[in-house]
Short mmCIF file of C-alpha atoms in Angstrom, two decimals:
data_model
loop_
_atom_site.label_atom_id
_atom_site.label_comp_id
_atom_site.label_asym_id
_atom_site.label_seq_id
_atom_site.Cartn_x
_atom_site.Cartn_y
_atom_site.Cartn_z
CA MET B 1 -0.05 -0.38 0.01
CA LEU B 2 2.78 2.87 0.67
CA VAL B 3 4.57 1.72 -2.79
CA ALA B 4 1.31 2.33 -4.18
CA ALA B 5 0.15 5.45 -2.65
CA ALA B 6 3.23 7.86 -2.40
CA PRO B 7 3.37 8.97 -5.96
CA ARG B 8 -0.01 10.68 -5.04
CA PHE B 9 2.06 12.42 -2.73
CA LEU B 10 4.64 16.01 -3.19
CA VAL B 11 8.10 15.91 -2.61
CA PHE B 12 10.35 19.31 -3.14
CA ASP B 13 13.20 18.15 -5.32
CA PRO B 14 16.27 20.30 -4.36
CA VAL B 15 17.71 19.74 -7.93
CA THR B 16 14.82 21.42 -9.92
CA LYS B 17 13.30 23.17 -6.83
CA THR B 18 9.91 22.30 -7.41
CA LEU B 19 7.06 19.51 -5.80
CA ILE B 20 7.52 16.16 -7.74
CA PRO B 21 5.68 13.07 -6.97
CA PHE B 22 7.11 11.05 -4.00
CA ARG B 23 8.71 7.54 -5.06
CA LEU B 24 9.61 5.72 -3.06
CA ASN B 25 13.72 4.62 -3.92
CA GLY B 26 14.44 0.62 -3.27
CA GLU B 27 16.61 1.53 -0.20
CA GLN B 28 13.56 2.72 1.43
CA VAL B 29 11.23 0.13 0.18
CA ARG B 30 13.63 -2.64 1.69
CA VAL B 31 13.56 -0.14 5.45
CA LEU B 32 9.86 0.22 5.12
CA ALA B 33 9.48 -3.24 4.41
CA LEU B 34 11.65 -4.36 7.58
CA ILE B 35 9.63 -2.03 9.50
CA LEU B 36 6.17 -3.36 8.98
CA GLU B 37 7.34 -6.95 9.16
CA ASN B 38 9.22 -6.44 12.67
CA GLN B 39 6.85 -3.92 14.27
CA SER B 40 8.91 -3.66 17.41
CA ARG B 41 12.59 -2.82 17.40
CA VAL B 42 14.39 -1.25 14.13
CA CYS B 43 18.03 -0.27 13.79
CA ILE B 44 18.97 0.97 10.28
CA GLY B 45 22.72 2.10 9.76
CA LYS B 46 22.89 4.33 6.69
CA GLY B 47 25.02 7.02 4.55
CA ARG B 48 24.18 10.21 4.01
CA GLN B 49 21.15 11.53 2.18
CA VAL B 50 19.39 8.14 1.31
CA GLY B 51 16.21 9.05 2.31
CA ILE B 52 15.33 7.25 5.12
CA SER B 53 14.44 9.60 7.05
CA THR B 54 11.63 10.62 4.57
CA ALA B 55 10.43 7.38 4.27
CA VAL B 56 9.72 6.90 8.52
CA ALA B 57 8.45 9.97 8.17
CA PHE B 58 5.96 8.43 5.32
CA LEU B 59 5.09 5.66 7.37
CA LEU B 60 4.38 8.20 10.97
CA MET B 61 1.58 9.82 8.79
CA TRP B 62 -0.25 6.45 8.10
CA LEU B 63 0.25 5.39 12.17
CA VAL B 64 -0.90 8.61 12.99
CA LEU B 65 -3.94 8.71 10.89
CA LEU B 66 -5.22 5.08 10.95
CA ASN B 67 -4.51 4.83 14.66
CA PRO B 68 -6.59 7.27 16.90
CA GLY B 69 -5.23 8.20 20.23
CA ILE B 70 -1.37 7.11 19.86
CA SER B 71 1.57 9.31 20.87
CA VAL B 72 4.62 9.21 18.41
CA CYS B 73 8.11 11.21 19.17
CA ILE B 74 10.44 12.19 16.76
CA ILE B 75 13.93 13.01 18.45
CA ALA B 76 17.03 13.90 16.60
CA ASN B 77 20.28 15.12 17.24
CA ASP B 78 19.33 18.84 17.13
CA GLN B 79 15.62 20.22 17.17
CA SER B 80 15.86 21.97 13.55
CA ASN B 81 16.44 17.91 12.30
CA ALA B 82 13.35 16.55 14.73
CA ASN B 83 11.29 19.68 13.56
CA GLY B 84 12.15 18.86 9.57
CA VAL B 85 10.95 15.53 10.09
CA LEU B 86 7.60 16.60 11.36
CA LYS B 87 6.68 19.13 8.92
CA LYS B 88 7.19 16.71 5.97
CA VAL B 89 4.74 14.42 8.32
CA LYS B 90 2.28 17.74 8.42
CA GLY B 91 2.82 18.90 4.83
CA TRP B 92 1.37 15.43 3.92
CA LEU B 93 -1.59 15.27 6.06
CA ARG B 94 -2.83 18.72 4.56
CA GLN B 95 -2.31 17.34 0.87
CA MET B 96 -4.47 14.69 2.14
CA GLY B 97 -7.35 17.66 3.75
CA ALA B 98 -6.98 15.70 6.68
CA PRO B 99 -8.42 18.40 9.28
CA MET B 100 -5.09 20.56 11.39
CA PRO B 101 -4.92 22.72 14.14
CA PRO B 102 -6.07 26.48 13.25
CA VAL B 103 -2.37 27.14 15.09
CA ASP B 104 0.62 25.30 13.69
CA ASN B 105 3.03 24.40 16.37
CA VAL B 106 6.67 23.51 14.76
CA GLU B 107 7.38 21.20 17.26
CA SER B 108 4.10 19.39 17.99
CA LEU B 109 0.86 17.98 16.09
CA GLU B 110 -2.20 16.90 18.19
CA LEU B 111 -4.78 15.46 14.87
CA THR B 112 -8.55 15.12 15.89
CA ASN B 113 -8.93 11.57 16.30
CA GLY B 114 -6.44 11.93 19.05
CA SER B 115 -3.34 10.99 18.10
CA SER B 116 -0.12 13.22 18.74
CA ILE B 117 3.66 13.55 17.18
CA VAL B 118 6.15 15.78 19.14
CA ALA B 119 9.12 16.35 17.48
CA LYS B 120 12.39 16.69 20.54
CA THR B 121 15.66 17.37 20.73
CA ALA B 122 18.48 14.78 22.07
CA ILE B 123 20.69 17.12 23.80
CA SER B 124 17.78 18.22 26.25
CA HIS B 125 19.07 17.23 29.93
CA ALA B 126 18.38 17.79 33.04
CA GLU B 127 20.37 17.59 36.88
CA GLN B 128 21.98 14.70 37.84
CA GLY B 129 22.71 13.53 34.29
CA GLN B 130 18.73 12.52 33.58
CA SER B 131 17.72 13.45 30.33
CA LYS B 132 14.43 15.33 29.69
CA ALA B 133 14.14 14.24 26.48
CA GLY B 134 11.53 11.18 27.48
CA ARG B 135 10.39 12.28 31.57
CA SER B 136 6.24 12.27 32.07
CA ASN B 137 5.74 11.01 28.65
CA THR B 138 5.01 7.00 27.30
CA TYR B 139 5.11 6.96 23.51
CA SER B 140 3.75 4.40 21.39
CA VAL B 141 5.93 5.11 18.75
CA ILE B 142 9.37 6.37 18.67
CA HIS B 143 11.86 7.71 15.72
CA ALA B 144 14.66 8.00 16.61
CA THR B 145 17.43 10.32 14.17
CA GLU B 146 21.18 10.49 13.75
CA GLN B 147 21.87 8.82 17.37
CA SER B 148 25.52 8.57 16.73
CA PHE B 149 25.48 12.75 16.95
CA TRP B 150 23.36 12.86 20.65
CA ARG B 151 24.93 14.55 23.59
CA ASN B 152 24.16 11.89 26.63
CA ALA B 153 23.13 9.31 24.84
CA LEU B 154 22.35 6.59 26.86
CA THR B 155 20.86 8.96 29.70
CA THR B 156 18.29 10.04 26.79
CA TRP B 157 17.96 6.65 25.63
CA THR B 158 17.02 5.00 29.23
CA SER B 159 14.65 8.08 29.64
CA LEU B 160 13.07 8.17 26.66
CA THR B 161 12.14 4.16 26.18
CA SER B 162 12.15 3.40 29.82
CA THR B 163 8.09 3.51 29.94
CA MET B 164 7.43 2.02 26.49
CA LEU B 165 5.71 -0.87 26.85
CA GLY B 166 5.32 -2.52 23.66
CA GLY B 167 5.43 -0.07 20.91
CA LEU B 168 7.61 0.60 17.77
CA ILE B 169 10.88 2.08 17.37
CA VAL B 170 12.81 2.91 14.77
CA ASN B 171 16.32 4.23 14.82
CA GLU B 172 18.19 5.29 11.73
CA SER B 173 21.53 7.22 12.18
CA THR B 174 24.88 7.45 10.24
CA GLY B 175 27.70 6.35 12.00
CA ALA B 176 30.43 7.99 14.12
CA PRO B 177 34.32 6.69 15.39
CA GLY B 178 34.17 5.02 18.76
CA LYS B 179 33.58 1.70 20.56
CA GLY B 180 30.13 -0.36 20.71
CA GLU B 181 30.08 0.60 23.96
CA ALA B 182 26.84 2.21 25.36
CA GLU B 183 28.20 4.76 27.29
CA THR B 184 30.42 5.87 24.38
CA ASN B 185 28.20 5.20 21.53
CA LEU B 186 25.10 3.93 21.88
CA PHE B 187 24.22 3.79 18.41
CA ARG B 188 27.01 1.36 17.62
CA SER B 189 26.73 -0.77 20.44
CA ILE B 190 22.75 -1.21 19.32
CA TYR B 191 23.65 -1.78 15.39
CA GLU B 192 26.13 -4.40 16.88
CA GLY B 193 24.08 -6.11 19.23
CA ALA B 194 22.67 -9.68 18.42
CA ASP B 195 19.76 -11.68 19.65
CA ASP B 196 18.11 -8.58 21.91
CA GLY B 197 15.14 -8.14 19.81
CA TRP B 198 15.78 -5.63 17.39
CA ALA B 199 15.74 -6.14 13.61
CA ARG B 200 18.85 -4.56 11.48
CA ALA B 201 19.37 -3.27 7.86
CA PHE B 202 22.50 -1.41 6.70
CA ILE B 203 22.17 1.06 3.31
CA GLY B 204 25.82 2.16 2.07
CA VAL B 205 26.40 4.09 -0.77
CA GLU B 206 26.21 1.20 -3.27
CA GLU B 207 22.80 0.97 -3.09
CA HIS B 208 21.49 4.43 -3.38
CA ALA B 209 21.24 4.56 -7.18
CA ALA B 210 21.92 8.42 -7.13
CA TYR B 211 25.52 7.89 -6.09
CA VAL B 212 26.81 7.12 -9.28
CA ASP B 213 29.24 8.82 -12.38
CA ASP B 214 30.92 7.61 -15.10
CA PRO B 215 33.13 4.44 -14.32
CA LEU B 216 35.39 5.60 -16.60
CA LEU B 217 36.37 8.77 -14.65
CA ILE B 218 38.63 6.00 -12.65
CA ASP B 219 41.09 4.02 -14.43
CA ASP B 220 41.87 0.22 -14.23
CA ALA B 221 44.60 1.04 -11.49
CA ARG B 222 42.29 3.18 -9.53
CA TRP B 223 39.28 0.71 -10.01
CA ALA B 224 41.41 -1.76 -8.55
CA GLU B 225 42.57 0.16 -5.56
CA LEU B 226 38.76 1.20 -4.58
CA GLN B 227 37.73 -2.41 -4.29
CA ALA B 228 40.91 -3.58 -2.14
CA LEU B 229 40.74 -0.94 -0.01
CA TYR B 230 36.96 -0.52 0.62
CA GLY B 231 35.22 -3.16 -1.12
CA PHE B 232 33.52 -2.02 -3.95
CA THR B 233 31.55 -3.83 -6.39
CA SER B 234 30.15 -1.39 -8.59
CA ARG B 235 32.69 1.00 -10.76
CA ALA B 236 29.80 3.53 -11.48
CA HIS B 237 29.40 4.03 -7.81
CA ALA B 238 33.20 3.96 -6.88
CA ALA B 239 33.35 6.58 -9.28
CA TRP B 240 31.48 8.76 -7.83
CA TRP B 241 32.87 8.23 -4.34
CA ASP B 242 36.16 8.68 -5.65
CA GLY B 243 35.02 12.38 -7.15
CA LYS B 244 33.52 13.22 -4.07
CA LEU B 245 36.79 12.17 -1.58
CA ALA B 246 38.75 14.78 -3.85
CA THR B 247 36.43 17.51 -4.24
CA ASP B 248 34.33 17.58 -0.74
CA PHE B 249 36.21 15.58 1.27
CA LYS B 250 39.63 16.64 0.34
CA GLY B 251 41.14 13.11 0.39
CA ASN B 252 39.79 12.13 4.25
CA ALA B 253 38.70 8.97 3.12
CA SER B 254 37.97 8.26 6.55
CA ALA B 255 35.15 11.04 6.87
CA MET B 256 34.13 9.93 3.97
CA LEU B 257 33.76 6.75 4.94
CA ARG B 258 31.36 7.36 7.48
CA GLU B 259 29.32 9.64 5.73
CA PHE B 260 29.26 7.24 2.57
CA PRO B 261 29.92 3.83 3.67
CA VAL B 262 30.56 0.85 1.38
CA THR B 263 30.11 -1.32 4.44
CA PRO B 264 28.93 -1.43 7.49
CA ASP B 265 32.25 -1.13 9.41
CA HIS B 266 32.88 2.06 7.50
CA MET B 267 30.38 3.49 9.95
CA PHE B 268 32.47 3.76 12.62
CA THR B 269 35.74 4.45 10.90
CA PHE B 270 38.83 5.71 13.20
CA ARG B 271 41.63 7.73 11.09
CA GLU B 272 44.68 6.17 11.96
CA GLY B 273 46.68 7.56 14.36
CA VAL B 274 45.19 10.57 15.06
CA HIS B 275 42.17 10.04 17.68
CA VAL B 276 44.12 7.31 19.74
CA GLN B 277 48.06 8.04 20.33
CA THR B 278 50.92 5.97 22.71
CA TRP B 279 52.28 8.49 25.11
CA THR B 280 55.66 7.69 26.92
CA GLU B 281 56.07 9.81 30.31
CA ALA B 282 59.96 9.32 30.11
CA PRO B 283 61.29 12.49 28.45
CA VAL B 284 64.38 11.96 25.53
CA VAL B 285 66.82 14.29 27.01
CA VAL B 286 66.91 16.01 30.67
CA ASP B 287 68.95 19.06 30.36
CA GLY B 288 68.64 20.86 34.15
CA ASP B 289 65.15 21.80 34.60
CA TRP B 290 64.52 20.95 31.24
CA ASN B 291 62.84 18.10 29.06
CA PHE B 292 62.89 17.71 25.54
CA TYR B 293 60.60 15.38 23.93
CA GLU B 294 61.20 13.72 21.15
CA LEU B 295 59.22 15.00 18.08
CA PRO B 296 56.64 13.45 16.31
CA THR B 297 57.23 12.30 12.74
CA LEU B 298 55.28 13.12 9.88
CA GLY B 299 54.07 10.16 7.80
CA SER B 300 53.86 10.08 4.03
CA ASP B 301 49.55 10.65 4.61
CA GLY B 302 49.86 13.50 6.57
CA ILE B 303 49.27 12.25 10.25
CA ASN B 304 51.75 12.84 12.87
CA ARG B 305 53.34 9.67 15.01
CA TRP B 306 55.44 9.30 17.64
CA GLY B 307 58.36 6.80 18.26
CA GLU B 308 57.96 5.21 14.37
#
C-alpha cells in the first residue's frame, strides 16, 4: 500500500526546486518492509541523504492517521532536524485534506482523532545527568534519528524508552568513530548487538542509485585500488565516491567512509593515528630543569606519529 500510495503525495526536489511525486526508492522500500515485518525494534545504519528519515516520516503519517490516540516521538540530534521530519508529516496530511490545528506548532501536532506527534532534541538534559527528553511521557512509537551525534545518548535513550510497553522504535543514523560501548557510542552498541529483539539493516553507498558517475572517470588501477581498500563492487558508484572524496572531503577517506560507507564497518571508522596515540612519560633528554621530548614524525599520509 505504501509503495502504491506514495506517488499521490508531493515532495520537494532540491535539484529542480519544485514539488514532484514521491516515489520510494529501493532502499526506502526495503526499510519500510523491515519495519512493517518486525513492528517492534528496527535499527538502520546508513549513509548520508539516502532518504530513510523521509521514508519513516511517510510511515508515521499513516500511523497517526489510522490509529486514533497513539503518541509518537521524533527525536533527533538537534531540534531543527526533528522539526524537519515532523514538517514532512504535516505537509502530507495537509495534501490529504486531514483536519489540522488552527495554530501550527512547529514542534508538535495533535489530530482530531487524538493521535499526536512531538519533535524533540536529544541534547536536552536535567540535573544529575537525567535527560528531560522522555520524562513524564509514554510513547507508542519512537523515531530516533542521528543517534550517533546525541549528547548523553545513553541517559537520553534510557529516559525515553523506559516507559514503553511494546510499541515501535525505529533508530536510524549515520555512524561516528568509537567503540561499540553503550556509554560512548550507543548507536554502534545497538547496531552491532545480537539476539536482543532488534531487526537491523545497512544502507550503503552502493545501494543508492543516485550515487553513481561515469565509470571511466577512474582508471583501471584506481578501480582495483578502491575494490581492494574499501570493498567496492560497482565501478559507477566507486567513480562517484572517489570524485566526492577528492572535491568535498579533500582526500579524508575516513570521514568520507563514515558519511558514505561501503560496508557496515565503515560507519565507525577512525583515522589511524589521530584519535588514539601512545604517550611515553619518560623524556628523551633531561638538561637541568628542561625536559626535551622527541618530535613526532610526519608520515606520508600527513598523520603525526610518535616513536616511529
